[in-house]
mmCIF file of C-alpha atoms in Angstrom:
data_model
loop_
_atom_site.group_PDB
_atom_site.id
_atom_site.type_symbol
_atom_site.label_atom_id
_atom_site.label_comp_id
_atom_site.label_asym_id
_atom_site.label_seq_id
_atom_site.Cartn_x
_atom_site.Cartn_y
_atom_site.Cartn_z
ATOM 1 C CA MET A 19 -6.230 11.594 -14.571
ATOM 2 C CA ALA A 20 -9.659 12.722 -13.375
ATOM 3 C CA ARG A 21 -9.815 14.050 -9.838
ATOM 4 C CA PRO A 22 -11.979 11.803 -7.621
ATOM 5 C CA ASP A 23 -15.196 13.066 -6.040
ATOM 6 C CA PRO A 24 -14.392 14.125 -2.426
ATOM 7 C CA ASP A 25 -17.770 13.004 -1.023
ATOM 8 C CA ARG A 26 -17.405 9.516 -2.518
ATOM 9 C CA ARG A 27 -13.872 9.237 -1.101
ATOM 10 C CA THR A 28 -14.972 10.322 2.362
ATOM 11 C CA LEU A 29 -17.769 7.737 2.435
ATOM 12 C CA LEU A 30 -15.403 5.005 1.278
ATOM 13 C CA ALA A 31 -12.834 5.987 3.889
ATOM 14 C CA LEU A 32 -15.385 5.927 6.703
ATOM 15 C CA ALA A 33 -16.783 2.554 5.631
ATOM 16 C CA LEU A 34 -13.360 0.969 5.446
ATOM 17 C CA ALA A 35 -12.138 2.438 8.707
ATOM 18 C CA ALA A 36 -15.076 0.742 10.458
ATOM 19 C CA SER A 37 -14.334 -2.684 8.909
ATOM 20 C CA PRO A 38 -14.500 -5.592 11.414
ATOM 21 C CA ALA A 39 -11.538 -7.237 9.608
ATOM 22 C CA LEU A 40 -9.338 -4.402 10.844
ATOM 23 C CA GLY A 41 -9.582 -5.398 14.511
ATOM 24 C CA ALA A 42 -8.591 -9.009 13.808
ATOM 25 C CA ALA A 43 -5.703 -7.989 11.563
ATOM 26 C CA ARG A 44 -4.416 -5.460 14.111
ATOM 27 C CA ARG A 45 -4.427 -8.070 16.878
ATOM 28 C CA GLY A 46 -2.565 -10.549 14.657
ATOM 29 C CA PHE A 47 0.381 -8.305 13.731
ATOM 30 C CA ALA A 48 0.761 -5.801 16.574
ATOM 31 C CA GLN A 49 3.517 -7.873 18.189
ATOM 32 C CA ASP A 50 5.491 -8.016 14.906
ATOM 33 C CA LEU A 51 5.593 -4.232 14.547
ATOM 34 C CA GLY A 52 7.622 -3.431 17.649
ATOM 35 C CA PRO A 53 6.524 -1.139 20.467
ATOM 36 C CA PRO A 54 4.146 1.734 19.703
ATOM 37 C CA GLY A 55 5.242 5.322 19.990
ATOM 38 C CA GLY A 56 6.369 8.139 17.776
ATOM 39 C CA GLY A 57 3.772 7.744 15.017
ATOM 40 C CA SER A 58 1.214 10.323 14.002
ATOM 41 C CA ILE A 59 -1.393 11.283 11.434
ATOM 42 C CA ARG A 60 1.472 13.092 9.671
ATOM 43 C CA ASP A 61 3.408 9.877 8.855
ATOM 44 C CA PHE A 62 2.181 9.891 5.229
ATOM 45 C CA ASP A 63 2.511 13.639 4.610
ATOM 46 C CA PHE A 64 5.500 12.903 2.350
ATOM 47 C CA PHE A 65 3.137 11.025 -0.008
ATOM 48 C CA LEU A 66 0.598 13.813 -0.495
ATOM 49 C CA GLY A 67 0.507 15.327 -3.985
ATOM 50 C CA SER A 68 0.883 14.168 -7.591
ATOM 51 C CA TRP A 69 3.409 11.555 -8.693
ATOM 52 C CA ARG A 70 4.748 9.762 -11.747
ATOM 53 C CA VAL A 71 5.245 6.064 -10.946
ATOM 54 C CA ALA A 72 7.786 3.595 -12.349
ATOM 55 C CA HIS A 73 6.555 0.044 -11.669
ATOM 56 C CA ARG A 74 8.684 -3.106 -11.566
ATOM 57 C CA ARG A 75 6.518 -6.207 -11.024
ATOM 58 C CA LEU A 76 7.576 -9.860 -10.893
ATOM 59 C CA ARG A 77 5.584 -11.786 -13.521
ATOM 60 C CA LYS A 78 5.513 -15.086 -11.562
ATOM 61 C CA ARG A 79 5.471 -14.922 -7.799
ATOM 62 C CA LEU A 80 6.942 -17.484 -5.406
ATOM 63 C CA ALA A 81 8.243 -19.474 -8.374
ATOM 64 C CA GLY A 82 11.952 -18.615 -8.260
ATOM 65 C CA SER A 83 11.475 -16.337 -11.265
ATOM 66 C CA ASP A 84 13.549 -13.280 -12.156
ATOM 67 C CA ASP A 85 11.296 -12.123 -15.026
ATOM 68 C CA TRP A 86 10.132 -8.574 -14.295
ATOM 69 C CA GLU A 87 7.466 -6.495 -16.043
ATOM 70 C CA THR A 88 8.084 -2.731 -16.107
ATOM 71 C CA PHE A 89 5.454 -0.078 -16.795
ATOM 72 C CA GLU A 90 4.590 3.530 -15.993
ATOM 73 C CA GLY A 91 1.754 5.137 -14.126
ATOM 74 C CA SER A 92 0.603 8.105 -12.080
ATOM 75 C CA THR A 93 -1.066 8.712 -8.747
ATOM 76 C CA VAL A 94 -2.565 11.572 -6.738
ATOM 77 C CA CYS A 95 -2.714 11.347 -2.932
ATOM 78 C CA GLN A 96 -4.588 13.578 -0.513
ATOM 79 C CA ALA A 97 -5.369 13.641 3.199
ATOM 80 C CA LEU A 98 -8.939 13.320 4.486
ATOM 81 C CA LEU A 99 -10.611 13.607 7.897
ATOM 82 C CA GLY A 100 -7.956 15.970 9.194
ATOM 83 C CA GLY A 101 -5.119 13.629 8.220
ATOM 84 C CA VAL A 102 -6.438 10.469 9.899
ATOM 85 C CA VAL A 103 -7.032 9.055 6.400
ATOM 86 C CA ASN A 104 -5.159 9.447 3.151
ATOM 87 C CA LEU A 105 -6.268 8.198 -0.222
ATOM 88 C CA ASN A 106 -4.496 7.871 -3.533
ATOM 89 C CA GLU A 107 -6.052 7.215 -6.923
ATOM 90 C CA SER A 108 -3.671 5.438 -9.306
ATOM 91 C CA LEU A 109 -3.538 4.711 -13.011
ATOM 92 C CA ALA A 110 -1.033 2.259 -14.516
ATOM 93 C CA ARG A 111 -0.309 1.754 -18.204
ATOM 94 C CA ARG A 112 0.569 -1.937 -18.618
ATOM 95 C CA ALA A 113 1.166 -3.704 -21.920
ATOM 96 C CA SER A 114 -2.098 -5.586 -21.346
ATOM 97 C CA GLY A 115 -3.996 -2.294 -20.966
ATOM 98 C CA PRO A 116 -4.609 0.410 -18.369
ATOM 99 C CA THR A 117 -5.456 -0.468 -14.767
ATOM 100 C CA SER A 118 -6.630 1.771 -11.946
ATOM 101 C CA GLY A 119 -7.343 1.582 -8.257
ATOM 102 C CA LEU A 120 -7.438 3.281 -4.865
ATOM 103 C CA GLY A 121 -4.990 3.005 -2.000
ATOM 104 C CA LEU A 122 -6.470 3.916 1.379
ATOM 105 C CA ARG A 123 -4.681 4.298 4.690
ATOM 106 C CA ALA A 124 -6.220 5.114 8.102
ATOM 107 C CA TYR A 125 -4.383 5.902 11.349
ATOM 108 C CA ASP A 126 -5.425 4.747 14.832
ATOM 109 C CA ALA A 127 -3.671 6.911 17.444
ATOM 110 C CA ARG A 128 -4.716 4.545 20.260
ATOM 111 C CA THR A 129 -2.508 1.770 18.878
ATOM 112 C CA ASP A 130 -0.109 3.908 16.813
ATOM 113 C CA THR A 131 -0.909 1.766 13.779
ATOM 114 C CA TRP A 132 -2.015 2.402 10.213
ATOM 115 C CA ALA A 133 -4.261 0.158 8.133
ATOM 116 C CA ASP A 134 -3.505 0.034 4.403
ATOM 117 C CA TRP A 135 -6.081 -1.234 1.864
ATOM 118 C CA TYR A 136 -6.221 -1.439 -1.937
ATOM 119 C CA LEU A 137 -9.309 -1.445 -4.143
ATOM 120 C CA SER A 138 -8.927 -2.338 -7.833
ATOM 121 C CA ALA A 139 -11.262 -0.916 -10.480
ATOM 122 C CA ALA A 140 -11.128 -4.364 -12.113
ATOM 123 C CA ASP A 141 -12.871 -5.878 -9.048
ATOM 124 C CA PRO A 142 -14.616 -2.919 -7.369
ATOM 125 C CA LEU A 143 -16.738 -5.023 -4.992
ATOM 126 C CA THR A 144 -13.728 -6.679 -3.327
ATOM 127 C CA ILE A 145 -11.219 -4.855 -1.164
ATOM 128 C CA ASP A 146 -8.058 -6.600 -0.044
ATOM 129 C CA LYS A 147 -7.272 -7.389 3.585
ATOM 130 C CA PRO A 148 -5.617 -4.426 5.262
ATOM 131 C CA GLY A 149 -1.924 -4.439 5.974
ATOM 132 C CA ILE A 150 -1.392 -3.236 9.531
ATOM 133 C CA GLY A 151 1.744 -1.279 10.317
ATOM 134 C CA ARG A 152 3.623 1.688 11.637
ATOM 135 C CA PHE A 153 6.616 3.826 10.763
ATOM 136 C CA ARG A 154 10.076 3.287 12.230
ATOM 137 C CA ASP A 155 13.116 5.294 11.090
ATOM 138 C CA GLY A 156 11.219 6.704 8.102
ATOM 139 C CA VAL A 157 9.960 3.355 6.771
ATOM 140 C CA GLY A 158 6.344 2.245 7.155
ATOM 141 C CA THR A 159 6.026 -1.556 7.289
ATOM 142 C CA PHE A 160 2.616 -3.199 6.856
ATOM 143 C CA LEU A 161 1.797 -6.897 7.321
ATOM 144 C CA SER A 162 -1.216 -9.066 6.525
ATOM 145 C CA ASP A 163 -2.107 -12.736 6.201
ATOM 146 C CA ASP A 164 -3.363 -13.832 2.798
ATOM 147 C CA VAL A 165 -3.588 -16.818 0.469
ATOM 148 C CA PHE A 166 -1.656 -17.064 -2.795
ATOM 149 C CA GLU A 167 -2.420 -19.889 -5.246
ATOM 150 C CA GLY A 168 -4.022 -21.898 -2.454
ATOM 151 C CA ARG A 169 -1.248 -21.553 0.133
ATOM 152 C CA PRO A 170 -1.079 -19.228 3.139
ATOM 153 C CA ILE A 171 1.378 -16.341 2.929
ATOM 154 C CA VAL A 172 2.308 -13.205 4.802
ATOM 155 C CA VAL A 173 2.249 -10.028 2.704
ATOM 156 C CA ARG A 174 4.581 -7.160 3.582
ATOM 157 C CA GLY A 175 4.274 -3.663 2.124
ATOM 158 C CA ARG A 176 6.806 -0.927 2.847
ATOM 159 C CA PHE A 177 6.516 2.829 2.222
ATOM 160 C CA SER A 178 9.435 5.231 2.427
ATOM 161 C CA SER A 179 10.310 8.780 1.506
ATOM 162 C CA LEU A 180 13.624 8.847 -0.355
ATOM 163 C CA SER A 181 13.740 12.649 -0.707
ATOM 164 C CA PRO A 182 11.165 15.467 -0.863
ATOM 165 C CA ASP A 183 10.506 14.529 -4.500
ATOM 166 C CA GLU A 184 10.986 10.732 -4.469
ATOM 167 C CA ALA A 185 9.295 7.889 -2.598
ATOM 168 C CA GLN A 186 9.090 4.118 -2.837
ATOM 169 C CA TRP A 187 6.672 1.320 -2.062
ATOM 170 C CA ASP A 188 7.529 -2.345 -2.296
ATOM 171 C CA GLN A 189 5.619 -5.551 -1.699
ATOM 172 C CA ALA A 190 6.980 -8.939 -0.653
ATOM 173 C CA PHE A 191 5.449 -12.362 0.007
ATOM 174 C CA SER A 192 6.615 -14.876 2.612
ATOM 175 C CA PRO A 193 5.459 -18.503 2.319
ATOM 176 C CA ASP A 194 7.162 -19.455 5.626
ATOM 177 C CA GLY A 195 5.661 -17.111 8.199
ATOM 178 C CA GLY A 196 8.130 -14.264 7.668
ATOM 179 C CA LYS A 197 11.419 -16.211 7.729
ATOM 180 C CA THR A 198 12.140 -15.433 4.070
ATOM 181 C CA TRP A 199 10.715 -12.789 1.743
ATOM 182 C CA GLU A 200 10.395 -12.463 -2.031
ATOM 183 C CA VAL A 201 10.006 -8.858 -3.218
ATOM 184 C CA ASN A 202 7.558 -8.984 -6.141
ATOM 185 C CA TRP A 203 6.584 -5.369 -6.818
ATOM 186 C CA VAL A 204 8.503 -2.089 -6.513
ATOM 187 C CA MET A 205 6.985 1.314 -7.233
ATOM 188 C CA ARG A 206 9.279 4.350 -7.464
ATOM 189 C CA TYR A 207 7.508 7.695 -7.192
ATOM 190 C CA SER A 208 8.734 10.989 -8.680
ATOM 191 C CA ARG A 209 6.812 14.117 -7.686
ATOM 192 C CA THR A 210 5.149 15.964 -10.568
ATOM 193 C CA ALA A 211 3.450 18.850 -8.733
#
C-alpha cells in the first residue's frame, strides 16, 4: 500500500477537526458516554503502525440476516499534530473488487472526547458524520445519529486493543434509540510491523 502524503493528511485533519457538525454531534451524545476523565491523546497509541485486517461484514443490515461476507485487507495508522489526531489509510480486497478509505480521529481534551470519521475513496467528496466517544476500561465507544434505508438509526463503533499485536473494531446499528443493537461489521487487526 502506498504511503499517504503527510501534507495532504495534515490539511484533511485540520479541516475535519474544525467541522461545525462536530459540535452538534458532541452535544447530542456527551450524556451517553458517561462522565469525562481519564482520557488522553494517547488513547489510540495501540492502533499506530501497520496491520493486516480480517473483515466480517453482514451482507444485509437490520433485516434479521445471518449472512456474513468475509474478506482481507490492510491498514497503516499514524499520529499527527502531536497525537491530537490519528489517521489510518485502509485497503480492503472484497470479492466485488478493492476498496480504500481513510479513518480519522481527533481528540478534544476539554471534553475528553474523540471524534471518529471515515472517508471512502469511492465517494471522496462525502465524509460520514463523526462518531463521538471516549475510552472506558480499554474500549473506545463512539456514537452518531444517521439514516439507514430511510429510517433513523444510532451507529455505534467500538475500538479495543486485545493485545500488543491484536486489536478490534466493530460497528452496530440500533433502530430503536440504543435499546437493541445489531453488530454488522467486525474488523480484527493483526500487527505486521
